[in-house]
Structures are given as C-alpha cells and as structure tokens.
PDB file of C-alpha atoms in Angstrom:
ATOM      1  CA  MET A 872      78.826 111.050 133.235  1.00  0.00           C
ATOM      2  CA  HIS A 873      80.739 114.286 133.585  1.00  0.00           C
ATOM      3  CA  ILE A 874      84.392 114.491 132.595  1.00  0.00           C
ATOM      4  CA  GLN A 875      85.466 114.445 136.255  1.00  0.00           C
ATOM      5  CA  GLN A 876      83.744 111.090 136.712  1.00  0.00           C
ATOM      6  CA  TYR A 877      85.526 109.642 133.704  1.00  0.00           C
ATOM      7  CA  LEU A 878      88.845 110.908 135.038  1.00  0.00           C
ATOM      8  CA  LYS A 879      88.117 109.172 138.354  1.00  0.00           C
ATOM      9  CA  GLU A 880      87.492 105.907 136.497  1.00  0.00           C
ATOM     10  CA  ILE A 881      90.740 105.969 134.519  1.00  0.00           C
ATOM     11  CA  GLY A 882      92.907 107.826 137.036  1.00  0.00           C
ATOM     12  CA  ARG A 883      93.090 105.385 139.959  1.00  0.00           C
ATOM     13  CA  GLY A 884      96.530 104.094 139.037  1.00  0.00           C
ATOM     14  CA  LYS A 885      97.788 101.050 137.181  1.00  0.00           C
ATOM     15  CA  ASP A 886      95.916  98.523 139.347  1.00  0.00           C
ATOM     16  CA  GLY A 887      92.848 100.512 140.407  1.00  0.00           C
ATOM     17  CA  ALA A 888      91.883 102.173 137.129  1.00  0.00           C
ATOM     18  CA  ARG A 889      88.851 100.914 135.236  1.00  0.00           C
ATOM     19  CA  ALA A 890      88.552 100.664 131.478  1.00  0.00           C
ATOM     20  CA  LEU A 891      85.880 102.668 129.712  1.00  0.00           C
ATOM     21  CA  SER A 892      83.340 101.178 127.348  1.00  0.00           C
ATOM     22  CA  ARG A 893      83.573 102.092 123.674  1.00  0.00           C
ATOM     23  CA  ALA A 894      80.694 104.563 124.026  1.00  0.00           C
ATOM     24  CA  GLN A 895      82.214 106.168 127.124  1.00  0.00           C
ATOM     25  CA  ALA A 896      85.615 106.542 125.467  1.00  0.00           C
ATOM     26  CA  CYS A 897      83.924 108.159 122.470  1.00  0.00           C
ATOM     27  CA  GLU A 898      82.099 110.653 124.678  1.00  0.00           C
ATOM     28  CA  LEU A 899      85.191 111.529 126.721  1.00  0.00           C
ATOM     29  CA  LEU A 900      87.485 112.130 123.775  1.00  0.00           C
ATOM     30  CA  GLY A 901      84.713 114.004 121.999  1.00  0.00           C
ATOM     31  CA  TRP A 902      84.616 116.567 124.802  1.00  0.00           C
ATOM     32  CA  ILE A 903      88.390 116.973 124.594  1.00  0.00           C
ATOM     33  CA  LEU A 904      88.401 117.337 120.802  1.00  0.00           C
ATOM     34  CA  ASP A 905      85.625 119.932 121.013  1.00  0.00           C
ATOM     35  CA  GLY A 906      87.548 122.035 123.534  1.00  0.00           C
ATOM     36  CA  GLN A 907      85.079 121.394 126.365  1.00  0.00           C
ATOM     37  CA  ALA A 908      87.774 120.161 128.775  1.00  0.00           C
ATOM     38  CA  LEU A 909      89.943 122.468 130.870  1.00  0.00           C
ATOM     39  CA  PRO A 910      93.708 122.303 130.209  1.00  0.00           C
ATOM     40  CA  LEU A 911      94.214 120.652 133.602  1.00  0.00           C
ATOM     41  CA  GLN A 912      91.623 118.014 132.685  1.00  0.00           C
ATOM     42  CA  VAL A 913      93.345 117.348 129.367  1.00  0.00           C
ATOM     43  CA  GLY A 914      96.624 116.855 131.203  1.00  0.00           C
ATOM     44  CA  ALA A 915      94.959 114.514 133.696  1.00  0.00           C
ATOM     45  CA  PHE A 916      93.480 112.493 130.821  1.00  0.00           C
ATOM     46  CA  CYS A 917      96.880 112.185 129.136  1.00  0.00           C
ATOM     47  CA  LEU A 918      98.679 111.064 132.297  1.00  0.00           C
ATOM     48  CA  ALA A 919      95.936 108.709 133.446  1.00  0.00           C
ATOM     49  CA  MET A 920      95.759 106.931 130.093  1.00  0.00           C
ATOM     50  CA  ARG A 921      99.551 106.777 129.891  1.00  0.00           C
ATOM     51  CA  ILE A 922      99.676 104.953 133.228  1.00  0.00           C
ATOM     52  CA  LYS A 923      96.630 102.742 132.639  1.00  0.00           C
ATOM     53  CA  GLY A 924      97.123 101.954 128.955  1.00  0.00           C
ATOM     54  CA  GLU A 925      94.354 101.841 126.360  1.00  0.00           C
ATOM     55  CA  THR A 926      92.130  98.838 125.722  1.00  0.00           C
ATOM     56  CA  ALA A 927      90.959  97.907 122.221  1.00  0.00           C
ATOM     57  CA  GLN A 928      87.427  99.067 123.108  1.00  0.00           C
ATOM     58  CA  GLU A 929      88.738 102.428 124.289  1.00  0.00           C
ATOM     59  CA  MET A 930      90.834 102.895 121.145  1.00  0.00           C
ATOM     60  CA  ALA A 931      87.825 102.034 118.983  1.00  0.00           C
ATOM     61  CA  GLY A 932      85.770 104.561 120.954  1.00  0.00           C
ATOM     62  CA  PHE A 933      88.443 107.214 120.489  1.00  0.00           C
ATOM     63  CA  MET A 934      88.371 106.510 116.745  1.00  0.00           C
ATOM     64  CA  ASP A 935      84.584 106.837 116.774  1.00  0.00           C
ATOM     65  CA  ALA A 936      84.959 110.299 118.319  1.00  0.00           C
ATOM     66  CA  VAL A 937      87.482 111.413 115.700  1.00  0.00           C
ATOM     67  CA  HIS A 938      85.607 109.914 112.752  1.00  0.00           C
ATOM     68  CA  ALA A 939      82.371 111.591 113.859  1.00  0.00           C
ATOM     69  CA  ARG A 940      84.102 114.974 113.588  1.00  0.00           C
ATOM     70  CA  LEU A 941      85.718 114.506 110.197  1.00  0.00           C
ATOM     71  CA  PRO A 942      84.433 116.504 107.221  1.00  0.00           C
ATOM     72  CA  LEU A 943      82.229 114.604 104.807  1.00  0.00           C
ATOM     73  CA  THR A 944      83.959 113.866 101.511  1.00  0.00           C
ATOM     74  CA  ALA A 945      82.867 112.171  98.316  1.00  0.00           C
ATOM     75  CA  SER A 946      82.930 108.393  98.427  1.00  0.00           C
ATOM     76  CA  ALA A 947      85.572 106.746  96.254  1.00  0.00           C
ATOM     77  CA  ALA A 948      84.753 104.043  93.722  1.00  0.00           C
ATOM     78  CA  THR A 949      87.930 102.157  94.613  1.00  0.00           C
ATOM     79  CA  PRO A 950      89.611 101.577  97.989  1.00  0.00           C
ATOM     80  CA  VAL A 951      92.022 104.280  99.164  1.00  0.00           C
ATOM     81  CA  ILE A 952      95.395 103.581 100.768  1.00  0.00           C
ATOM     82  CA  ILE A 953      95.877 105.526 104.017  1.00  0.00           C
ATOM     83  CA  LEU A 954      99.449 106.277 105.186  1.00  0.00           C
ATOM     84  CA  PRO A 955      99.686 107.772 108.709  1.00  0.00           C
ATOM     85  CA  SER A 956     103.117 109.481 108.936  1.00  0.00           C
ATOM     86  CA  TYR A 957     103.930 110.853 112.395  1.00  0.00           C
ATOM     87  CA  ASN A 958     107.528 110.020 113.256  1.00  0.00           C
ATOM     88  CA  GLY A 959     109.709 111.345 110.451  1.00  0.00           C
ATOM     89  CA  ALA A 960     113.471 110.973 110.174  1.00  0.00           C
ATOM     90  CA  ARG A 961     115.469 110.493 113.354  1.00  0.00           C
ATOM     91  CA  ARG A 962     118.552 108.368 112.687  1.00  0.00           C
ATOM     92  CA  LEU A 963     117.558 107.219 109.202  1.00  0.00           C
ATOM     93  CA  PRO A 964     115.994 109.121 106.277  1.00  0.00           C
ATOM     94  CA  VAL A 965     112.213 109.135 105.950  1.00  0.00           C
ATOM     95  CA  LEU A 966     111.279 106.833 103.048  1.00  0.00           C
ATOM     96  CA  THR A 967     107.486 107.064 103.306  1.00  0.00           C
ATOM     97  CA  PRO A 968     107.407 109.324 100.196  1.00  0.00           C
ATOM     98  CA  LEU A 969     108.930 106.501  98.158  1.00  0.00           C
ATOM     99  CA  LEU A 970     106.218 104.112  99.363  1.00  0.00           C
ATOM    100  CA  ALA A 971     103.451 106.634  98.634  1.00  0.00           C
ATOM    101  CA  LEU A 972     104.672 107.472  95.123  1.00  0.00           C
ATOM    102  CA  SER A 973     105.337 103.811  94.305  1.00  0.00           C
ATOM    103  CA  LEU A 974     101.702 103.030  95.143  1.00  0.00           C
ATOM    104  CA  VAL A 975     100.545 105.946  93.007  1.00  0.00           C
ATOM    105  CA  ARG A 976     102.533 104.499  90.116  1.00  0.00           C
ATOM    106  CA  GLN A 977     100.517 101.321  90.548  1.00  0.00           C
ATOM    107  CA  GLY A 978      97.369 103.369  89.942  1.00  0.00           C
ATOM    108  CA  LEU A 979      96.206 103.410  93.565  1.00  0.00           C
ATOM    109  CA  PRO A 980      94.689 106.441  95.319  1.00  0.00           C
ATOM    110  CA  VAL A 981      96.821 107.386  98.321  1.00  0.00           C
ATOM    111  CA  LEU A 982      96.061 109.694 101.257  1.00  0.00           C
ATOM    112  CA  LEU A 983      98.952 110.504 103.601  1.00  0.00           C
ATOM    113  CA  HIS A 984      98.253 112.398 106.817  1.00  0.00           C
ATOM    114  CA  GLY A 985     100.624 113.410 109.555  1.00  0.00           C
ATOM    115  CA  CYS A 986     102.672 115.845 111.571  1.00  0.00           C
ATOM    116  CA  THR A 987     105.454 115.635 114.098  1.00  0.00           C
ATOM    117  CA  THR A 988     105.674 116.881 117.666  1.00  0.00           C
ATOM    118  CA  GLU A 989     109.472 117.166 117.431  1.00  0.00           C
ATOM    119  CA  SER A 990     110.797 120.088 115.398  1.00  0.00           C
ATOM    120  CA  THR A 991     114.165 118.429 114.757  1.00  0.00           C
ATOM    121  CA  ARG A 992     112.711 115.651 112.586  1.00  0.00           C
ATOM    122  CA  ILE A 993     112.315 115.707 108.802  1.00  0.00           C
ATOM    123  CA  THR A 994     108.779 114.735 107.778  1.00  0.00           C
ATOM    124  CA  ALA A 995     107.398 112.931 104.757  1.00  0.00           C
ATOM    125  CA  ALA A 996     105.367 116.041 103.930  1.00  0.00           C
ATOM    126  CA  GLN A 997     108.532 118.157 103.722  1.00  0.00           C
ATOM    127  CA  VAL A 998     110.103 115.725 101.274  1.00  0.00           C
ATOM    128  CA  LEU A 999     106.939 115.548  99.172  1.00  0.00           C
ATOM    129  CA  GLU A1000     106.681 119.330  99.028  1.00  0.00           C
ATOM    130  CA  HIS A1001     110.307 119.511  97.857  1.00  0.00           C
ATOM    131  CA  MET A1002     109.384 117.037  95.101  1.00  0.00           C
ATOM    132  CA  GLY A1003     106.517 119.225  93.903  1.00  0.00           C
ATOM    133  CA  TYR A1004     103.587 117.702  95.789  1.00  0.00           C
ATOM    134  CA  PRO A1005     102.052 120.545  97.852  1.00  0.00           C
ATOM    135  CA  THR A1006     100.255 119.896 101.103  1.00  0.00           C
ATOM    136  CA  ALA A1007      96.471 119.918 100.722  1.00  0.00           C
ATOM    137  CA  LEU A1008      94.536 122.488 102.711  1.00  0.00           C
ATOM    138  CA  ALA A1009      91.439 120.330 103.221  1.00  0.00           C
ATOM    139  CA  VAL A1010      90.436 116.682 103.173  1.00  0.00           C
ATOM    140  CA  GLN A1011      89.568 115.363  99.722  1.00  0.00           C
ATOM    141  CA  THR A1012      89.086 111.916  98.253  1.00  0.00           C
ATOM    142  CA  PRO A1013      92.095 111.073  96.067  1.00  0.00           C
ATOM    143  CA  GLN A1014      91.472 109.577  92.649  1.00  0.00           C
ATOM    144  CA  PRO A1015      93.245 106.453  91.307  1.00  0.00           C
ATOM    145  CA  GLY A1016      96.893 107.291  90.700  1.00  0.00           C
ATOM    146  CA  GLN A1017      96.703 110.451  92.847  1.00  0.00           C
ATOM    147  CA  LEU A1018      98.528 111.334  96.058  1.00  0.00           C
ATOM    148  CA  LEU A1019      96.964 113.652  98.627  1.00  0.00           C
ATOM    149  CA  HIS A1020      98.833 114.595 101.778  1.00  0.00           C
ATOM    150  CA  LEU A1021      97.690 116.881 104.547  1.00  0.00           C
ATOM    151  CA  HIS A1022      98.646 118.081 108.003  1.00  0.00           C
ATOM    152  CA  THR A1023      96.664 116.761 110.943  1.00  0.00           C
ATOM    153  CA  ARG A1024      95.624 120.288 111.886  1.00  0.00           C
ATOM    154  CA  SER A1025      93.823 120.610 108.544  1.00  0.00           C
ATOM    155  CA  LEU A1026      92.126 117.320 109.300  1.00  0.00           C
ATOM    156  CA  LEU A1027      90.980 117.991 112.871  1.00  0.00           C
ATOM    157  CA  PRO A1028      92.438 120.865 114.945  1.00  0.00           C
ATOM    158  CA  GLY A1029      91.440 119.323 118.280  1.00  0.00           C
ATOM    159  CA  LEU A1030      93.394 116.173 117.473  1.00  0.00           C
ATOM    160  CA  ALA A1031      96.461 118.210 116.535  1.00  0.00           C
ATOM    161  CA  ASP A1032      96.181 120.061 119.856  1.00  0.00           C
ATOM    162  CA  LEU A1033      96.140 116.745 121.721  1.00  0.00           C
ATOM    163  CA  LEU A1034      99.249 115.595 119.850  1.00  0.00           C
ATOM    164  CA  ASP A1035     100.943 118.893 120.706  1.00  0.00           C
ATOM    165  CA  ALA A1036     100.264 118.295 124.401  1.00  0.00           C
ATOM    166  CA  ARG A1037     103.290 116.014 124.362  1.00  0.00           C
ATOM    167  CA  ALA A1038     105.557 119.070 124.269  1.00  0.00           C
ATOM    168  CA  ALA A1039     104.078 120.384 127.528  1.00  0.00           C
ATOM    169  CA  ILE A1040     103.687 117.058 129.347  1.00  0.00           C
ATOM    170  CA  GLY A1041     106.725 115.235 128.014  1.00  0.00           C
ATOM    171  CA  LEU A1042     104.850 111.968 127.445  1.00  0.00           C
ATOM    172  CA  ARG A1043     102.846 110.356 124.680  1.00  0.00           C
ATOM    173  CA  ASN A1044      99.075 110.149 125.045  1.00  0.00           C
ATOM    174  CA  PRO A1045      96.345 108.092 123.304  1.00  0.00           C
ATOM    175  CA  ALA A1046      96.339 110.459 120.324  1.00  0.00           C
ATOM    176  CA  HIS A1047      99.778 109.212 119.286  1.00  0.00           C
ATOM    177  CA  SER A1048      98.462 105.664 118.988  1.00  0.00           C
ATOM    178  CA  LEU A1049      95.112 106.772 117.613  1.00  0.00           C
ATOM    179  CA  VAL A1050      96.521 108.551 114.557  1.00  0.00           C
ATOM    180  CA  LYS A1051      98.196 105.338 113.416  1.00  0.00           C
ATOM    181  CA  HIS A1052      94.723 103.794 113.011  1.00  0.00           C
ATOM    182  CA  LEU A1053      93.050 106.899 111.638  1.00  0.00           C
ATOM    183  CA  ASN A1054      91.098 106.857 108.381  1.00  0.00           C
ATOM    184  CA  PRO A1055      90.358 110.457 107.310  1.00  0.00           C
ATOM    185  CA  LEU A1056      87.755 109.201 104.814  1.00  0.00           C
ATOM    186  CA  ALA A1057      85.717 107.270 107.372  1.00  0.00           C
ATOM    187  CA  ALA A1058      82.802 109.699 107.183  1.00  0.00           C
ATOM    188  CA  SER A1059      82.404 109.087 103.449  1.00  0.00           C
ATOM    189  CA  GLY A1060      82.015 105.323 103.788  1.00  0.00           C
ATOM    190  CA  THR A1061      84.972 104.771 101.445  1.00  0.00           C
ATOM    191  CA  GLN A1062      86.679 101.399 101.704  1.00  0.00           C
ATOM    192  CA  SER A1063      90.163 102.254 102.989  1.00  0.00           C
ATOM    193  CA  LEU A1064      93.289 100.303 103.843  1.00  0.00           C
ATOM    194  CA  VAL A1065      95.275 101.813 106.720  1.00  0.00           C
ATOM    195  CA  VAL A1066      98.980 100.973 106.652  1.00  0.00           C
ATOM    196  CA  GLY A1067      99.756 100.779 110.347  1.00  0.00           C
ATOM    197  CA  CYS A1068     103.184 100.387 111.876  1.00  0.00           C
ATOM    198  CA  TYR A1069     104.483  99.475 115.303  1.00  0.00           C
ATOM    199  CA  THR A1070     107.917  99.892 116.854  1.00  0.00           C
ATOM    200  CA  HIS A1071     107.741  97.037 119.364  1.00  0.00           C
ATOM    201  CA  PRO A1072     106.321  93.544 118.655  1.00  0.00           C
ATOM    202  CA  GLU A1073     103.902  93.665 121.595  1.00  0.00           C
ATOM    203  CA  TYR A1074     102.120  96.618 119.990  1.00  0.00           C
ATOM    204  CA  ARG A1075     101.142  94.485 116.996  1.00  0.00           C
ATOM    205  CA  LEU A1076      98.657  92.517 119.087  1.00  0.00           C
ATOM    206  CA  SER A1077      97.011  95.653 120.488  1.00  0.00           C
ATOM    207  CA  MET A1078      96.743  97.120 116.975  1.00  0.00           C
ATOM    208  CA  GLU A1079      95.147  93.918 115.692  1.00  0.00           C
ATOM    209  CA  GLN A1080      92.685  93.952 118.595  1.00  0.00           C
ATOM    210  CA  THR A1081      91.757  97.569 117.866  1.00  0.00           C
ATOM    211  CA  HIS A1082      91.135  96.868 114.184  1.00  0.00           C
ATOM    212  CA  ALA A1083      89.110  93.806 115.173  1.00  0.00           C
ATOM    213  CA  GLU A1084      86.949  95.936 117.490  1.00  0.00           C
ATOM    214  CA  ALA A1085      86.515  98.615 114.810  1.00  0.00           C
ATOM    215  CA  GLY A1086      85.995  96.192 111.916  1.00  0.00           C
ATOM    216  CA  SER A1087      88.516  98.067 109.764  1.00  0.00           C
ATOM    217  CA  HIS A1088      91.034  97.073 107.074  1.00  0.00           C
ATOM    218  CA  ALA A1089      94.778  97.333 107.630  1.00  0.00           C
ATOM    219  CA  LEU A1090      98.257  96.240 106.695  1.00  0.00           C
ATOM    220  CA  LEU A1091     100.469  95.985 109.782  1.00  0.00           C
ATOM    221  CA  LEU A1092     104.253  95.895 109.881  1.00  0.00           C
ATOM    222  CA  ARG A1093     107.155  96.867 112.071  1.00  0.00           C
ATOM    223  CA  GLY A1094     107.911 100.136 110.340  1.00  0.00           C
ATOM    224  CA  MET A1095     111.082 102.128 109.832  1.00  0.00           C
ATOM    225  CA  GLU A1096     111.520 104.286 112.958  1.00  0.00           C
ATOM    226  CA  GLY A1097     107.755 104.409 113.438  1.00  0.00           C
ATOM    227  CA  GLU A1098     106.950 105.280 109.815  1.00  0.00           C
ATOM    228  CA  PRO A1099     104.556 103.062 107.782  1.00  0.00           C
ATOM    229  CA  VAL A1100     107.296 101.933 105.394  1.00  0.00           C
ATOM    230  CA  ALA A1101     109.465  98.828 105.556  1.00  0.00           C
ATOM    231  CA  ASP A1102     113.061  99.267 106.664  1.00  0.00           C
ATOM    232  CA  PRO A1103     115.059  98.746 103.437  1.00  0.00           C
ATOM    233  CA  ARG A1104     117.739  96.838 105.361  1.00  0.00           C
ATOM    234  CA  ARG A1105     115.502  93.987 106.559  1.00  0.00           C
ATOM    235  CA  GLN A1106     112.268  92.289 105.566  1.00  0.00           C
ATOM    236  CA  PRO A1107     109.541  92.684 108.225  1.00  0.00           C
ATOM    237  CA  ALA A1108     106.497  90.480 108.617  1.00  0.00           C
ATOM    238  CA  LEU A1109     103.458  91.846 106.784  1.00  0.00           C
ATOM    239  CA  ARG A1110      99.980  91.050 108.123  1.00  0.00           C
ATOM    240  CA  GLY A1111      96.777  92.004 106.370  1.00  0.00           C
ATOM    241  CA  ILE A1112      93.477  92.547 108.180  1.00  0.00           C
ATOM    242  CA  ILE A1113      90.148  92.603 106.353  1.00  0.00           C
ATOM    243  CA  GLN A1114      86.993  93.816 108.121  1.00  0.00           C
ATOM    244  CA  GLY A1115      88.830  93.417 111.424  1.00  0.00           C
ATOM    245  CA  ARG A1116      88.436  89.644 111.378  1.00  0.00           C
ATOM    246  CA  LYS A1117      90.327  88.023 108.527  1.00  0.00           C
ATOM    247  CA  VAL A1118      94.073  88.099 109.247  1.00  0.00           C
ATOM    248  CA  LEU A1119      96.415  87.253 106.383  1.00  0.00           C
ATOM    249  CA  GLU A1120     100.098  86.382 106.737  1.00  0.00           C
ATOM    250  CA  LEU A1121     101.338  88.142 103.613  1.00  0.00           C
ATOM    251  CA  GLN A1122     105.053  87.977 104.323  1.00  0.00           C
ATOM    252  CA  ALA A1123     107.124  86.327 107.013  1.00  0.00           C
ATOM    253  CA  GLU A1124     109.931  88.207 108.701  1.00  0.00           C
ATOM    254  CA  THR A1125     113.168  87.101 107.043  1.00  0.00           C
ATOM    255  CA  GLY A1126     115.709  89.380 108.689  1.00  0.00           C
ATOM    256  CA  ALA A1127     118.479  91.323 106.998  1.00  0.00           C
ATOM    257  CA  VAL A1128     118.473  91.531 103.202  1.00  0.00           C
ATOM    258  CA  PRO A1129     121.443  89.928 101.368  1.00  0.00           C
ATOM    259  CA  VAL A1130     122.659  93.254  99.982  1.00  0.00           C
ATOM    260  CA  THR A1131     122.282  96.418 102.048  1.00  0.00           C
ATOM    261  CA  PRO A1132     120.871  99.161  99.822  1.00  0.00           C
ATOM    262  CA  GLU A1133     122.553 102.531  99.521  1.00  0.00           C
ATOM    263  CA  LEU A1134     120.379 105.047 101.355  1.00  0.00           C
ATOM    264  CA  PRO A1135     120.233 108.840 100.986  1.00  0.00           C
ATOM    265  CA  ASN A1136     123.335 110.692 102.048  1.00  0.00           C
ATOM    266  CA  GLY A1137     122.093 112.345 105.230  1.00  0.00           C
ATOM    267  CA  LEU A1138     118.632 113.038 106.624  1.00  0.00           C
ATOM    268  CA  ASP A1139     117.956 116.394 104.984  1.00  0.00           C
ATOM    269  CA  VAL A1140     114.999 117.052 102.713  1.00  0.00           C
ATOM    270  CA  ALA A1141     116.935 117.648  99.495  1.00  0.00           C
ATOM    271  CA  ALA A1142     119.063 114.496  99.789  1.00  0.00           C
ATOM    272  CA  THR A1143     116.034 112.324 100.548  1.00  0.00           C
ATOM    273  CA  ALA A1144     114.026 113.863  97.693  1.00  0.00           C
ATOM    274  CA  THR A1145     116.883 113.329  95.223  1.00  0.00           C
ATOM    275  CA  TRP A1146     117.324 109.704  96.270  1.00  0.00           C
ATOM    276  CA  THR A1147     113.572 109.084  96.019  1.00  0.00           C
ATOM    277  CA  ARG A1148     113.456 110.528  92.493  1.00  0.00           C
ATOM    278  CA  GLU A1149     116.401 108.369  91.417  1.00  0.00           C
ATOM    279  CA  VAL A1150     114.666 105.224  92.669  1.00  0.00           C
ATOM    280  CA  LEU A1151     111.395 106.142  90.946  1.00  0.00           C
ATOM    281  CA  GLN A1152     113.249 106.898  87.705  1.00  0.00           C
ATOM    282  CA  GLY A1153     115.039 103.544  87.765  1.00  0.00           C
ATOM    283  CA  GLN A1154     118.484 105.014  88.437  1.00  0.00           C
ATOM    284  CA  ARG A1155     118.637 103.105  91.717  1.00  0.00           C
ATOM    285  CA  PRO A1156     117.004  99.784  92.614  1.00  0.00           C
ATOM    286  CA  VAL A1157     113.880  99.759  94.738  1.00  0.00           C
ATOM    287  CA  PRO A1158     114.858  98.289  98.137  1.00  0.00           C
ATOM    288  CA  ALA A1159     113.493  94.738  98.212  1.00  0.00           C
ATOM    289  CA  PRO A1160     111.474  95.109 101.473  1.00  0.00           C
ATOM    290  CA  ILE A1161     109.692  98.193 100.106  1.00  0.00           C
ATOM    291  CA  ALA A1162     108.987  96.453  96.785  1.00  0.00           C
ATOM    292  CA  THR A1163     107.495  93.531  98.750  1.00  0.00           C
ATOM    293  CA  GLN A1164     105.376  95.931 100.806  1.00  0.00           C
ATOM    294  CA  VAL A1165     104.057  97.646  97.665  1.00  0.00           C
ATOM    295  CA  GLN A1166     103.063  94.275  96.219  1.00  0.00           C
ATOM    296  CA  ALA A1167     101.328  93.263  99.468  1.00  0.00           C
ATOM    297  CA  ILE A1168      99.327  96.500  99.498  1.00  0.00           C
ATOM    298  CA  CYS A1169      98.328  96.007  95.856  1.00  0.00           C
ATOM    299  CA  ASP A1170      97.164  92.467  96.656  1.00  0.00           C
ATOM    300  CA  LEU A1171      95.077  93.683  99.602  1.00  0.00           C
ATOM    301  CA  HIS A1172      93.667  96.504  97.483  1.00  0.00           C
ATOM    302  CA  ARG A1173      92.369  93.970  94.949  1.00  0.00           C
ATOM    303  CA  GLN A1174      90.718  91.983  97.726  1.00  0.00           C
ATOM    304  CA  LEU A1175      89.042  95.074  99.162  1.00  0.00           C
ATOM    305  CA  ALA A1176      87.862  96.169  95.716  1.00  0.00           C
ATOM    306  CA  ALA A1177      86.050  92.834  95.402  1.00  0.00           C
ATOM    307  CA  LEU A1178      84.102  93.334  98.649  1.00  0.00           C
ATOM    308  CA  PRO A1179      80.488  94.580  98.566  1.00  0.00           C
ATOM    309  CA  ALA A1180      80.168  98.346  98.865  1.00  0.00           C
ATOM    310  CA  PRO A1181      79.880  99.410 102.541  1.00  0.00           C
ATOM    311  CA  GLN A1182      76.441 100.416 103.739  1.00  0.00           C
ATOM    312  CA  GLY A1183      77.705 103.168 106.030  1.00  0.00           C
ATOM    313  CA  ALA A1184      80.864 104.854 107.185  1.00  0.00           C
ATOM    314  CA  GLN A1185      83.752 102.507 107.823  1.00  0.00           C
ATOM    315  CA  ALA A1186      85.436 102.722 111.240  1.00  0.00           C
TER     316      ALA A1186
END
C-alpha cells in the first residue's frame, strides 16, 4: 500500500480506525524514518495514532522498522543492560545515572540511550557528562563493567526527528512509547535486557504485550517520573520478562520505604552528580528501592547469560 492508504486505515477516528499488521506497521514507519513521508503526512500519522492508540503488533512492527535501520555492531559475549532515558528531571532529580553506574560496578555492560523533547529538563546524559562519562558519537557494544551512553540522534536521526515532532504538534506520538522498548544492539544479535518503565499501571499490560509479540527480554517497573529507575521513596513492583513469554514476579510493590532517603539538593546537574558520587563512594546509603532494582537486574542477567546464544538478531 501507499502511505495515503495506511493513513486512511489508521485515521478514521477512535471507533472507525483499523489496526495495522506487524508487517504493515514496519513498512509505514520505515518510510517515515527514511524521510519518504511529507511533513503533513508525518503529522497525520502522529495524530491518527494518538487518537487510535497502538496495538502490540503495531509496536512490534515499529520496532522492526527501527531495528532494521540500526548500525551493525559486534555481538557481545554477555547480555547487555539497556536503559532508555527520555524523561529527565521534572520535579525530582534524575537518578538514572546512579542505576547505570551501580550496574557497571556489578561488572555488567550497560548501554543508555536517550534525549528529551523538553529543554527545561535535566537529562541523565548531562549528569553523566558532568561525572566524566562523555556521550558516545556512535553505537558500540559495551564491554562488561563499561557504560556507554548516546543521544538518539546518533542512533537513528529519523527517530530523533519523530520525537522532535512533539514540539510542533504538542502531543506524544508512537516514537515516545517505542524508544522505551528500543534495543540499539538488536542488529548484532546480542542478548539484551531492556529496563522499561511506565508512568500509569495500565501501560504495564501494553508493554508486556509488546515484549511478548517481539519475543524480547525486559525488566518492567513504574519508574521515577518516566525514567527507568525506581523511585527511592517507595518500592515498585518489578516484573521480569524472558523471551517475551516467561514473566517473573521479582518484587512486589510494598509502598513507601520506612525511612525517606535524602535526595540531591535541587534538580541541577552539579547537585545530582555530587549526590550520585557520594552514594557510589559509600558516603550516603544506596536507596533501598534502587538497591533492590540492581539486584533484580543482576538476577535476570544471570538467567539470560545461561540461555543458548541467539541464532539471529533479537527484537
């Protein structure tokens, strides 16, 4: 079909719109990522999908389109932890750098990717750069005990453009959900664990359905202001997904922690970086929910490492 025909299928309103198959969704988003759609068509796609909502098959097809356009990297001998970071600090400081560096201290390879469409927010990348971890210019496969973080535009410019469309339209589009499932190493066939977060409980089910359709590995939690890190003030439920099918209840939601931890003084980069260093150096305690999350990721990593090597690229 041509792009106009796809737009007719998805653009008939909440009750009249039809869902695309996985292959159709892959083809449609592929045209958009490759710059083959007119700006008006991109806007129509964003609005139509916002009204209709994405199905698990469509999200898996969108991931197929992105993964097919990722640069080929060397396959890793051990599973890589993927941290999508796209919200940043709003009311609370961004603590994703603490999660990333805590995992690195456990000897795990970590790849953090992200950006923000709101210039007022402090990002995990800004904090990491302040701590001496420069942003990578191209996708690489991190080694055990290594952190790699990169901007989405270095990963796939067309995807970054679609995220930026929010500034012109004023609404989220499928790219904002897609990046929270995204595995930048999919083309290499590397076993990867995506740490996915949701802000509302109903989104957990749709994320699980998407990972089931794609056959991917994930840890899901209600993150801190949309970041893939546990809120240090309360213990969220942690659910592991292996090959899209096996769902593990790793931690039940227990509510507020007995003692509220002291967080960084303010949202700025320097204060967050200083606080993160103090926690890593043992001058401050690791917030219990984040310590529990680190342990859950390490447990899942061991399970993935025991799986047979994948035959092809992982979705």
